[in-house]
Coordinates of C-alpha atoms in Angstrom, one line a residue:
Chain A
M189 CA -6.8 -45.9 13.0
G190 CA -4.7 -49.0 12.9
Q191 CA -1.4 -49.7 14.5
V192 CA 0.6 -48.4 11.5
L193 CA 1.1 -44.8 10.4
I194 CA 2.9 -45.4 7.2
R195 CA 3.5 -48.6 5.4
L196 CA 5.9 -49.1 2.5
D197 CA 5.2 -52.4 0.8
Q198 CA 7.9 -53.6 -1.7
V199 CA 8.6 -50.1 -2.9
S200 CA 11.0 -49.6 -5.8
V201 CA 12.2 -46.3 -7.1
S202 CA 14.1 -45.7 -10.4
Y203 CA 16.0 -42.8 -11.9
G204 CA 15.3 -43.4 -15.6
R205 CA 16.5 -47.0 -16.1
V206 CA 18.6 -47.2 -13.0
E207 CA 16.7 -48.7 -10.0
A208 CA 18.0 -47.1 -6.8
V209 CA 15.7 -48.7 -4.4
H210 CA 14.6 -52.3 -4.7
S211 CA 11.3 -53.5 -3.1
V212 CA 11.8 -52.0 0.3
S213 CA 9.2 -52.7 2.9
L214 CA 9.0 -50.8 6.2
S215 CA 6.5 -49.3 8.5
V216 CA 6.2 -46.8 11.3
A217 CA 3.8 -47.0 14.2
P218 CA 2.3 -44.0 15.9
G219 CA 4.7 -42.5 18.5
Q220 CA 7.7 -44.3 17.2
I221 CA 11.0 -43.2 15.9
V222 CA 12.1 -45.5 13.2
S223 CA 15.6 -45.0 11.7
V224 CA 17.0 -46.0 8.4
I225 CA 20.8 -46.3 8.4
G226 CA 23.3 -47.3 5.8
P227 CA 26.2 -46.1 3.8
N228 CA 26.3 -43.3 1.3
G229 CA 24.5 -44.1 -1.9
A230 CA 22.4 -46.9 -0.4
G231 CA 19.2 -45.2 -1.5
K232 CA 18.1 -43.6 1.8
T233 CA 17.4 -40.2 0.4
T234 CA 15.7 -41.7 -2.7
L235 CA 13.4 -43.7 -0.4
L236 CA 12.3 -40.6 1.5
S237 CA 11.9 -38.5 -1.7
A238 CA 9.6 -41.2 -3.1
T239 CA 7.6 -41.4 0.1
M240 CA 7.2 -37.7 0.0
G241 CA 6.1 -37.8 -3.7
L242 CA 9.1 -35.9 -5.1
L243 CA 9.9 -39.1 -7.1
R244 CA 7.7 -41.8 -8.5
A245 CA 7.5 -45.0 -6.6
R246 CA 6.3 -48.5 -7.6
G247 CA 4.8 -50.8 -5.0
G248 CA 2.5 -50.0 -2.1
L249 CA 2.5 -46.7 -0.2
E250 CA -0.1 -46.3 2.5
F251 CA -0.4 -43.5 4.9
L252 CA -3.1 -43.6 7.6
G253 CA -4.6 -46.5 5.8
E254 CA -5.0 -44.6 2.5
N255 CA -3.1 -45.4 -0.7
I256 CA -1.1 -42.2 -1.3
R257 CA 1.1 -43.5 -4.2
E258 CA -0.6 -41.2 -6.8
W259 CA -1.1 -38.3 -4.5
P260 CA 0.8 -35.0 -5.3
V261 CA 3.2 -33.7 -2.7
E262 CA 0.9 -31.0 -1.4
Q263 CA -1.9 -33.5 -0.7
R264 CA 0.6 -35.6 1.3
V265 CA 1.7 -32.4 3.2
A266 CA -2.0 -31.6 3.9
A267 CA -2.5 -35.1 5.3
G268 CA 0.4 -34.6 7.7
L269 CA 3.4 -36.1 6.0
V270 CA 6.3 -33.7 6.2
L271 CA 9.9 -34.0 5.1
V272 CA 13.0 -32.2 6.3
P273 CA 15.3 -32.7 3.3
E274 CA 19.0 -33.2 3.5
R275 CA 19.7 -29.8 1.9
R276 CA 17.2 -28.1 4.2
E277 CA 15.7 -26.2 1.2
L278 CA 15.0 -23.1 3.2
F279 CA 13.9 -19.8 1.7
A280 CA 17.3 -18.0 2.0
D281 CA 16.2 -14.4 1.2
M282 CA 13.3 -14.5 3.7
G283 CA 13.3 -14.0 7.4
V284 CA 13.3 -16.8 9.9
E285 CA 9.7 -16.1 11.0
D286 CA 8.4 -16.0 7.4
N287 CA 10.1 -19.4 6.8
L288 CA 8.3 -20.8 9.8
L289 CA 5.0 -19.3 8.9
L290 CA 5.3 -20.8 5.3
G291 CA 5.7 -24.2 7.0
A292 CA 2.0 -23.8 7.9
F293 CA 1.0 -23.0 4.3
Q294 CA -1.3 -26.0 4.0
R295 CA -2.9 -25.1 7.3
Y296 CA -3.6 -21.6 6.1
L297 CA -5.4 -23.1 3.1
K298 CA -7.5 -25.1 5.6
R299 CA -8.2 -21.9 7.6
D300 CA -6.6 -23.4 10.7
R301 CA -6.7 -20.7 13.4
R302 CA -4.1 -22.2 15.7
I303 CA -1.1 -21.4 13.6
N304 CA 0.2 -18.7 16.0
S305 CA 0.1 -21.0 19.0
T306 CA 2.2 -23.5 17.0
L307 CA 4.6 -20.7 16.2
D308 CA 4.9 -20.1 20.0
E309 CA 5.5 -23.8 20.6
V310 CA 8.3 -23.8 18.0
Y311 CA 9.9 -20.8 19.5
T312 CA 9.8 -22.4 22.9
R313 CA 11.5 -25.5 21.5
F314 CA 14.0 -23.4 19.6
P315 CA 14.7 -20.2 21.6
R316 CA 17.6 -19.5 19.2
L317 CA 15.1 -19.1 16.3
K318 CA 13.1 -16.6 18.3
E319 CA 16.3 -14.5 18.9
R320 CA 16.9 -14.5 15.1
R321 CA 13.3 -14.2 14.0
V322 CA 13.9 -11.2 11.6
Q323 CA 17.3 -12.5 10.4
L324 CA 17.4 -13.8 6.8
A325 CA 17.5 -17.6 6.7
G326 CA 20.5 -17.5 4.3
T327 CA 22.7 -15.9 7.0
L328 CA 22.1 -18.5 9.7
S329 CA 24.8 -21.0 10.8
G330 CA 24.5 -24.6 9.9
G331 CA 23.0 -25.7 13.2
E332 CA 20.5 -22.9 13.1
R333 CA 19.5 -23.8 9.6
Q334 CA 18.8 -27.3 10.6
M335 CA 16.7 -26.0 13.5
L336 CA 14.8 -23.7 11.2
A337 CA 14.2 -26.6 8.8
L338 CA 12.9 -28.7 11.7
G339 CA 10.8 -25.8 13.0
R340 CA 9.4 -25.1 9.6
A341 CA 8.4 -28.8 9.3
L342 CA 6.8 -28.7 12.8
M343 CA 4.7 -25.7 11.8
G344 CA 2.8 -28.0 9.5
K345 CA 1.7 -30.1 12.6
P346 CA 3.0 -33.3 11.0
T347 CA 1.6 -36.7 11.8
L348 CA 4.8 -38.2 10.6
L349 CA 8.0 -36.2 10.4
M350 CA 10.6 -37.5 8.0
L351 CA 14.1 -36.4 8.5
D352 CA 16.9 -36.8 6.0
E353 CA 20.4 -36.7 7.6
P354 CA 19.6 -34.0 10.2
S355 CA 23.2 -34.3 11.5
L356 CA 24.9 -33.9 8.2
G357 CA 27.7 -31.3 8.2
L358 CA 27.1 -30.2 11.8
A359 CA 29.6 -29.9 14.6
P360 CA 29.4 -32.8 17.2
I361 CA 28.0 -30.5 19.9
I362 CA 25.2 -29.4 17.6
V363 CA 24.5 -32.9 16.5
R364 CA 24.0 -33.8 20.1
E365 CA 21.6 -30.9 20.5
I366 CA 19.6 -32.0 17.4
F367 CA 19.3 -35.6 18.7
H368 CA 18.2 -34.2 22.1
I369 CA 15.5 -32.3 20.3
L370 CA 14.4 -35.4 18.4
A371 CA 14.1 -37.3 21.7
G372 CA 12.0 -34.4 23.0
L373 CA 9.7 -34.5 20.0
R374 CA 9.1 -38.2 20.5
Q375 CA 8.1 -37.6 24.1
D376 CA 5.5 -35.2 22.8
G377 CA 4.1 -37.9 20.6
V378 CA 5.6 -36.9 17.2
S379 CA 6.3 -40.0 15.1
I380 CA 9.6 -39.8 13.1
L381 CA 11.1 -41.6 10.2
L382 CA 14.8 -40.8 10.5
V383 CA 17.4 -41.4 7.8
E384 CA 21.0 -41.1 9.1
Q385 CA 24.6 -42.0 8.4
N386 CA 25.4 -41.4 12.0
A387 CA 24.2 -44.9 13.0
R388 CA 25.2 -44.8 16.6
A389 CA 23.1 -41.7 17.4
A390 CA 20.2 -42.8 15.2
L391 CA 20.0 -46.2 16.9
Q392 CA 20.2 -44.6 20.3
V393 CA 17.3 -42.3 19.8
S394 CA 15.0 -44.7 17.8
D395 CA 12.8 -47.6 18.6
Y396 CA 13.2 -49.6 15.5
G397 CA 15.9 -49.6 12.8
Y398 CA 16.4 -50.7 9.2
V399 CA 19.8 -51.1 7.5
L400 CA 19.7 -50.1 3.9
E401 CA 22.5 -51.4 1.6
T402 CA 22.6 -50.9 -2.2
G403 CA 18.9 -50.1 -2.3
E404 CA 17.7 -53.1 -0.2
V405 CA 16.9 -53.7 3.4
A406 CA 19.8 -55.8 4.6
L407 CA 18.7 -56.0 8.2
H408 CA 16.0 -54.7 10.5
G409 CA 15.0 -55.0 14.1
Q410 CA 14.7 -53.3 17.5
S411 CA 17.2 -50.5 17.6
D412 CA 19.0 -51.8 20.8
E413 CA 19.3 -55.3 19.2
L414 CA 20.6 -53.8 16.0
A415 CA 23.2 -51.9 17.9
Q416 CA 24.4 -55.2 19.4
D417 CA 24.5 -56.9 16.0
Q418 CA 28.0 -57.8 14.9
R419 CA 27.6 -56.8 11.3
V420 CA 26.1 -53.5 12.2
A421 CA 28.7 -52.9 14.8
A422 CA 31.5 -53.7 12.4
S423 CA 30.2 -51.7 9.4
Y424 CA 28.4 -48.7 11.0
L425 CA 29.4 -48.2 14.6
G426 CA 33.2 -48.4 14.1
A427 CA 33.5 -51.3 16.5
A428 CA 36.6 -52.7 14.6
R429 CA 38.6 -49.8 16.0
K430 CA 37.6 -50.6 19.6
G431 CA 40.6 -52.8 20.1
N432 CA 43.3 -50.1 19.6
P433 CA 42.2 -46.8 21.0
Chain B
M265 CA 16.0 22.5 -25.5
D266 CA 14.6 24.8 -22.8
F267 CA 13.4 23.8 -19.4
Q268 CA 9.8 23.6 -20.6
I269 CA 10.4 21.1 -23.3
A270 CA 12.7 19.1 -21.1
A271 CA 10.0 18.9 -18.4
L272 CA 7.3 17.9 -21.0
L273 CA 9.5 15.2 -22.3
A274 CA 10.2 14.0 -18.8
Q275 CA 6.5 13.9 -18.0
D276 CA 5.9 11.9 -21.2
G277 CA 8.8 9.6 -20.5
L278 CA 7.7 8.9 -16.9
T279 CA 4.1 8.3 -18.0
N280 CA 5.2 5.6 -20.5
G281 CA 7.9 4.4 -18.0
A282 CA 5.3 3.9 -15.3
I283 CA 3.3 1.6 -17.7
Y284 CA 6.5 -0.2 -18.7
A285 CA 7.2 -0.7 -15.0
L286 CA 4.0 -2.6 -14.5
L287 CA 5.1 -4.9 -17.4
A288 CA 8.6 -5.3 -16.1
L289 CA 7.2 -6.3 -12.7
A290 CA 4.9 -8.9 -14.3
L291 CA 7.8 -10.3 -16.3
V292 CA 10.1 -10.6 -13.3
L293 CA 7.3 -12.2 -11.3
V294 CA 6.4 -14.8 -14.0
F295 CA 10.1 -15.6 -14.6
G296 CA 10.9 -16.0 -11.0
V297 CA 8.0 -18.3 -10.2
T298 CA 7.7 -20.3 -13.4
R299 CA 11.0 -19.7 -15.2
V300 CA 8.9 -18.6 -18.2
I301 CA 10.2 -15.5 -20.1
F302 CA 6.7 -14.3 -20.8
V303 CA 6.8 -12.8 -24.3
P304 CA 3.0 -12.7 -24.7
Q305 CA 2.7 -10.3 -21.7
G306 CA 2.5 -7.5 -24.4
E307 CA -0.6 -9.2 -25.9
F308 CA -2.5 -8.8 -22.6
V309 CA -1.7 -5.1 -22.9
A310 CA -3.1 -4.9 -26.5
F311 CA -6.1 -7.0 -25.6
G312 CA -6.8 -4.8 -22.6
A313 CA -6.7 -1.6 -24.6
L314 CA -8.7 -3.1 -27.5
T315 CA -11.3 -4.7 -25.2
L316 CA -11.9 -1.3 -23.5
A317 CA -12.1 0.4 -26.9
A318 CA -14.7 -2.2 -28.1
L319 CA -16.8 -1.6 -24.9
Q320 CA -16.6 2.1 -25.5
M321 CA -18.1 1.6 -28.9
G322 CA -20.9 -0.5 -27.4
K323 CA -19.6 -3.7 -29.0
T324 CA -19.0 -7.1 -27.4
P325 CA -15.2 -7.3 -27.4
G326 CA -13.7 -10.2 -29.4
T327 CA -11.6 -11.2 -26.3
V328 CA -14.9 -12.6 -24.8
W329 CA -14.8 -15.3 -27.6
L330 CA -11.2 -15.9 -26.9
L331 CA -12.0 -16.3 -23.2
L332 CA -14.8 -18.8 -23.9
G333 CA -12.6 -20.7 -26.3
M334 CA -9.8 -21.0 -23.7
T335 CA -12.3 -22.1 -21.1
L336 CA -13.7 -24.8 -23.4
A337 CA -10.2 -26.1 -24.2
A338 CA -9.3 -26.2 -20.5
A339 CA -12.6 -28.0 -19.7
V340 CA -11.9 -30.6 -22.3
L341 CA -8.4 -31.1 -20.9
E342 CA -9.6 -31.4 -17.3
S343 CA -12.3 -33.9 -18.4
Y344 CA -9.7 -36.0 -20.1
R345 CA -7.6 -35.9 -17.0
C346 CA -10.6 -36.8 -14.8
G347 CA -11.4 -39.7 -17.1
R348 CA -7.9 -41.0 -17.0
A349 CA -7.5 -40.8 -13.2
G350 CA -11.1 -42.2 -12.8
T351 CA -12.1 -39.3 -10.5
W352 CA -15.5 -38.5 -12.2
R353 CA -17.1 -37.8 -8.9
R354 CA -15.1 -34.5 -8.7
W355 CA -15.8 -33.6 -12.3
P356 CA -18.9 -31.4 -11.7
R357 CA -17.2 -29.4 -9.1
E358 CA -14.0 -28.9 -11.2
M359 CA -16.1 -27.8 -14.1
L360 CA -17.9 -25.3 -12.0
V361 CA -14.7 -23.9 -10.6
L362 CA -13.2 -23.7 -14.1
A363 CA -16.1 -22.3 -16.1
A364 CA -18.4 -20.3 -13.7
F365 CA -16.5 -17.1 -13.7
P366 CA -15.6 -16.9 -17.5
L367 CA -19.2 -17.8 -18.4
A368 CA -20.6 -15.2 -16.1
V369 CA -18.2 -12.6 -17.5
A370 CA -19.0 -13.5 -21.1
L371 CA -22.8 -13.2 -20.4
A372 CA -22.3 -10.0 -18.6
S373 CA -20.3 -8.4 -21.4
Y374 CA -22.7 -9.7 -24.0
F375 CA -25.6 -7.9 -22.4
L376 CA -23.9 -5.0 -20.8
A377 CA -21.7 -3.9 -23.8
P378 CA -24.5 -2.1 -25.7
L379 CA -25.6 -0.2 -22.6
Q380 CA -22.8 2.4 -22.7
L381 CA -21.9 1.9 -19.1
P382 CA -19.8 4.5 -17.3
L383 CA -16.0 4.3 -17.8
W384 CA -15.2 2.7 -14.5
A385 CA -17.6 -0.1 -15.1
Q386 CA -16.1 -0.7 -18.6
V387 CA -12.6 -0.8 -17.0
L388 CA -13.8 -3.3 -14.4
L389 CA -15.4 -5.5 -17.1
T390 CA -12.1 -5.3 -19.1
F391 CA -10.3 -6.6 -16.1
C392 CA -12.8 -9.4 -15.6
I393 CA -12.4 -10.5 -19.3
I394 CA -8.6 -10.3 -19.5
T395 CA -7.5 -11.6 -16.0
P396 CA -9.0 -15.1 -16.2
M397 CA -7.0 -15.7 -19.4
G398 CA -3.8 -15.8 -17.3
P399 CA -4.6 -18.9 -15.3
L400 CA -6.3 -20.5 -18.3
L401 CA -3.2 -19.9 -20.4
Y402 CA -1.0 -21.4 -17.7
R403 CA -3.3 -24.5 -17.5
L404 CA -3.4 -25.0 -21.2
A405 CA 0.1 -24.3 -22.3
F406 CA 2.6 -24.2 -19.4
Q407 CA 1.3 -26.6 -16.7
P408 CA 1.8 -29.7 -18.9
V409 CA 5.5 -28.8 -19.5
A410 CA 6.2 -27.0 -16.2
E411 CA 9.4 -29.1 -15.6
A412 CA 10.9 -28.3 -19.0
S413 CA 14.0 -26.2 -19.5
V414 CA 14.0 -22.4 -19.6
L415 CA 14.7 -22.6 -23.4
V416 CA 11.7 -24.9 -24.1
L417 CA 9.5 -22.6 -22.0
L418 CA 10.8 -19.6 -24.0
I419 CA 10.0 -21.2 -27.3
L420 CA 6.5 -22.0 -26.1
A421 CA 6.1 -18.4 -25.0
V422 CA 7.2 -17.1 -28.4
A423 CA 4.7 -19.5 -30.1
I424 CA 1.9 -18.3 -27.9
H425 CA 2.8 -14.7 -28.7
F426 CA 2.4 -15.5 -32.4
V427 CA -0.9 -17.3 -31.8
F428 CA -2.2 -14.4 -29.8
V429 CA -1.2 -11.8 -32.4
G430 CA -3.0 -13.8 -35.0
L431 CA -6.1 -14.1 -32.9
G432 CA -5.9 -10.4 -32.2
L433 CA -6.0 -9.6 -35.9
F434 CA -8.9 -12.1 -36.3
L435 CA -10.9 -10.7 -33.3
F436 CA -10.3 -7.0 -33.6
G437 CA -9.3 -6.4 -37.2
A438 CA -6.4 -4.4 -38.4
E439 CA -7.6 -1.0 -37.3
G440 CA -6.2 0.6 -34.3
S441 CA -8.2 2.1 -31.4
R442 CA -7.6 4.8 -29.0
T443 CA -9.7 5.1 -25.8
P444 CA -10.7 8.5 -24.3
P445 CA -8.6 9.9 -21.5
F446 CA -9.5 9.4 -17.9
G447 CA -9.0 13.0 -17.0
S448 CA -9.1 15.8 -19.5
G449 CA -7.2 19.1 -19.1
G450 CA -4.6 19.6 -16.5
F451 CA -3.0 22.4 -14.5
E452 CA 0.2 24.5 -14.6
A453 CA 3.0 23.9 -12.1
L454 CA 6.3 25.8 -12.3
G455 CA 5.3 27.0 -15.8
V456 CA 4.8 23.4 -17.1
N457 CA 1.5 21.9 -18.1
V458 CA 0.8 18.8 -16.2
S459 CA -1.9 16.7 -17.8
N460 CA -4.4 15.0 -15.7
Q461 CA -4.0 11.9 -17.8
A462 CA -0.3 11.6 -16.7
L463 CA -1.4 12.0 -13.1
W464 CA -3.8 9.2 -13.5
V465 CA -1.1 6.9 -14.9
Y466 CA 1.3 7.8 -12.1
A467 CA -1.4 7.3 -9.4
V468 CA -2.7 3.9 -10.8
S469 CA 0.8 2.5 -11.4
S470 CA 2.0 3.6 -7.9
A471 CA -1.1 2.2 -6.3
L472 CA -0.6 -1.2 -8.1
I473 CA 3.1 -1.3 -7.2
V474 CA 2.2 -0.6 -3.5
A475 CA -0.5 -3.3 -3.7
L476 CA 2.0 -5.8 -5.1
Y477 CA 4.5 -4.8 -2.4
L478 CA 2.0 -5.5 0.3
F479 CA 0.8 -8.7 -1.4
F480 CA 4.4 -10.1 -1.5
G481 CA 5.4 -8.7 1.9
R482 CA 2.3 -9.3 4.0
T483 CA 0.1 -12.1 2.7
I484 CA 0.8 -15.8 2.9
F485 CA 0.0 -16.3 -0.8
G486 CA 2.5 -13.6 -1.8
K487 CA 5.1 -15.1 0.5
A488 CA 4.4 -18.5 -1.0
L489 CA 5.0 -17.1 -4.5
R490 CA 8.3 -15.6 -3.4
A491 CA 9.2 -18.9 -1.7
T492 CA 8.6 -20.7 -5.0
A493 CA 10.8 -18.3 -6.9
M494 CA 13.6 -18.8 -4.2
N495 CA 13.5 -22.5 -3.8
R496 CA 11.2 -24.7 -5.8
V497 CA 11.8 -27.9 -3.8
G498 CA 11.3 -26.1 -0.5
A499 CA 8.0 -24.6 -1.8
R500 CA 6.8 -28.1 -2.8
L501 CA 7.7 -29.4 0.7
I502 CA 5.6 -26.9 2.5
G503 CA 2.7 -27.9 0.2
A504 CA 2.7 -24.9 -2.2
S505 CA 2.2 -26.8 -5.4
P506 CA 3.9 -25.5 -8.6
N507 CA 0.5 -25.5 -10.4
F508 CA -1.0 -23.3 -7.7
A509 CA 1.9 -20.9 -7.9
G510 CA 1.8 -20.9 -11.7
R511 CA -1.9 -20.1 -11.9
L512 CA -1.7 -17.4 -9.3
T513 CA 1.3 -15.8 -11.0
F514 CA -0.3 -15.8 -14.4
T515 CA -3.5 -14.3 -12.9
L516 CA -1.4 -11.4 -11.6
A517 CA 0.5 -11.1 -14.9
A518 CA -2.8 -10.9 -16.9
A519 CA -4.3 -8.4 -14.5
L520 CA -1.1 -6.2 -14.7
G521 CA -1.3 -6.6 -18.5
A522 CA -4.9 -5.4 -18.6
A523 CA -4.0 -2.5 -16.3
S524 CA -1.2 -1.5 -18.6
G525 CA -3.5 -1.7 -21.6
V526 CA -6.2 0.4 -20.0
L527 CA -3.6 3.0 -19.0
I528 CA -1.8 3.1 -22.4
G529 CA -5.1 3.1 -24.5
P530 CA -5.6 6.9 -24.2
I531 CA -1.9 7.7 -24.8
T532 CA -1.2 5.9 -28.1
T533 CA -3.2 4.2 -30.8
V534 CA -3.1 0.4 -30.0
Y535 CA -3.3 -2.1 -32.8
Y536 CA -3.7 -5.9 -32.6
D537 CA 0.1 -6.2 -32.8
S538 CA 1.2 -3.3 -30.7
G539 CA 1.7 -5.4 -27.6
F540 CA 5.0 -6.9 -28.6
L541 CA 6.9 -3.6 -28.8
I542 CA 5.4 -2.3 -25.6
G543 CA 6.2 -5.7 -23.9
L544 CA 9.7 -5.5 -25.2
K545 CA 10.3 -2.2 -23.5
G546 CA 9.0 -3.7 -20.2
F547 CA 11.4 -6.5 -20.9
V548 CA 14.4 -4.1 -21.2
G549 CA 13.4 -2.8 -17.7
A550 CA 13.2 -6.4 -16.4
I551 CA 16.6 -7.2 -17.8
I552 CA 18.1 -4.2 -16.1
G553 CA 16.8 -5.8 -12.9
G554 CA 18.4 -9.1 -14.0
L555 CA 14.9 -10.7 -14.1
V556 CA 15.2 -10.9 -10.3
S557 CA 15.0 -7.5 -8.7
Y558 CA 11.5 -5.9 -8.6
P559 CA 12.7 -2.4 -7.6
I560 CA 15.6 -2.3 -10.1
A561 CA 13.3 -3.6 -12.8
A562 CA 10.7 -0.8 -12.1
L563 CA 13.4 1.9 -12.1
G564 CA 14.9 0.4 -15.2
A565 CA 11.5 0.6 -16.9
L566 CA 11.2 4.3 -15.9
L567 CA 14.7 4.8 -17.4
V568 CA 13.5 3.2 -20.6
G569 CA 10.5 5.5 -20.8
L570 CA 12.7 8.6 -20.2
L571 CA 15.3 7.5 -22.7
E572 CA 12.6 6.8 -25.3
S573 CA 11.0 10.2 -24.7
Y574 CA 14.3 12.2 -25.1
A575 CA 15.4 10.0 -28.0
S576 CA 12.2 10.9 -29.8
F577 CA 13.1 14.6 -29.5
W578 CA 16.7 14.4 -30.6
A579 CA 16.6 11.5 -33.0
S580 CA 13.0 10.4 -33.4
A581 CA 13.8 8.0 -36.3
Y582 CA 16.2 6.1 -34.0
K583 CA 14.2 6.1 -30.8
E584 CA 13.4 2.3 -30.8
I585 CA 17.0 1.5 -31.8
I586 CA 18.4 3.7 -29.0
V587 CA 16.0 2.0 -26.4
F588 CA 16.8 -1.5 -27.5
T589 CA 20.5 -0.9 -27.8
L590 CA 20.4 -0.1 -24.1
I591 CA 20.3 -3.9 -23.5
I592 CA 23.8 -4.4 -24.7
P593 CA 25.7 -2.2 -22.1
V594 CA 23.2 -3.4 -19.4
L595 CA 24.0 -7.0 -20.2
L596 CA 27.7 -6.3 -20.2
W597 CA 27.5 -4.5 -16.9
R598 CA 25.4 -7.3 -15.4
S599 CA 27.7 -10.1 -16.6
L600 CA 30.7 -8.3 -15.1
T601 CA 29.2 -7.4 -11.8
T602 CA 26.9 -10.2 -10.8
T603 CA 28.0 -13.6 -9.8
H604 CA 26.4 -16.3 -11.9
H605 CA 24.2 -18.8 -10.0
E606 CA 24.2 -22.3 -11.4
E607 CA 20.6 -23.5 -11.8
E608 CA 19.9 -25.9 -9.1
E609 CA 18.6 -29.5 -9.6

């Protein structure tokens, strides 16, 4: 296996005639957290959806050295590409545990026998989910839902985990918890492609960052360097307000 | 009306109701997973009954030819797809997966039909003929337009219903058939004759409902189907593809249709076009459940059976009208009591 897990090469995505993402190139190496930051409507979600196969993409899309552009979603999931979408997309009328087990659906198809041990791992990582294992997913709080969405994705034993706005709509204390979990995942060797509006937190937790503006990569670099960049600081880190507290 | 007549009518109504319940469950299932209002479900019932009747007479049932035709069409479609995607290497395997079972069933029915097998073997053969039509129908008709609106899917379902009725006339002719009962005789309880046939229907329907309940509650495939009905995007993201869910759903629907057909065959004479009316009664049950709730749909179907039975006693000329008029108050009640969910996407 090479040094690159996933490589997007000049990927463009359109809704009908409107092009929302224009020739974006990015890559994630094994064990890295790579973040994509940018304002609302910059095309971040579109980019992830196309990478997952929910939308059609043009350009090059390689995962583990294979051209996956024409693959259906389920084949990408089976290969280890898993997305936690912005809207979580949980199975609201099912229990927490059923939601988690369904996250391993592709592994059931492959007759993987270690699903129960993955379930234990997820419960150790999210003790709150274990407490609520029989509760219906639709009755969980926002933070718990995000944890369930993360847990469901981890049940698939992803090679690359893609997260779309994991902090969206959550209280600051929960956001901190979520990012703490992401840092923990990284230590365990999970590679993550993270899309966030919360640029400060995203750059803190990630190794490399891309700034997406109106569907194009405006800037990219090491996360700590990006955090120092004046334009990034001004637009996304709220540095302009630093002068008058 | 004395107690005895009331009890007899109730027995009759529950017998039909149990069969309608199987149809209602199939309709709720198909709509939930694929958003298709599956009008041709009734045709599976008619085909099931007529297939069993043909086997009883020692003839190769016409549905075998329909099964072969559908398999051939699907094979052509798959080959075209392979050719376009350039995946010829996988072609032999795909053809084997697609055609092996239907061909085996066709050969088996061709050679076994004249042998006058015991009833249970004929029933089994009927299931093997009808059930594969479900996934084939999904592959041929619904998979290519799976993303279309509910209305387009409904129009397609109506079209398939007409095609199937026409094919039914062609394959089975205009005469109706009745199959012999599973259990003759009966016994007396509380001064009422309980027929063994009715007991068979109750037992088989209950067993199938319990089996469905276990399938959806306990197995990963059942849960994946429920997940697809609840949240299509979520289901795709766990790797449960819509095609997989559609084919599995239509397999179950066809099997339930065949079961209903086998059960209704001894109760009433089934013609090539009888399926529609039977299916509609299942549909009324499904509507009572709002096309979402399995238990309410099943209870609704029982109610339809009872209503039909008592209506045929008091006003037999109006019994269909009374049953179908039930839809109006039900729809009113549902529109007033349930909150409307905007379709996502």
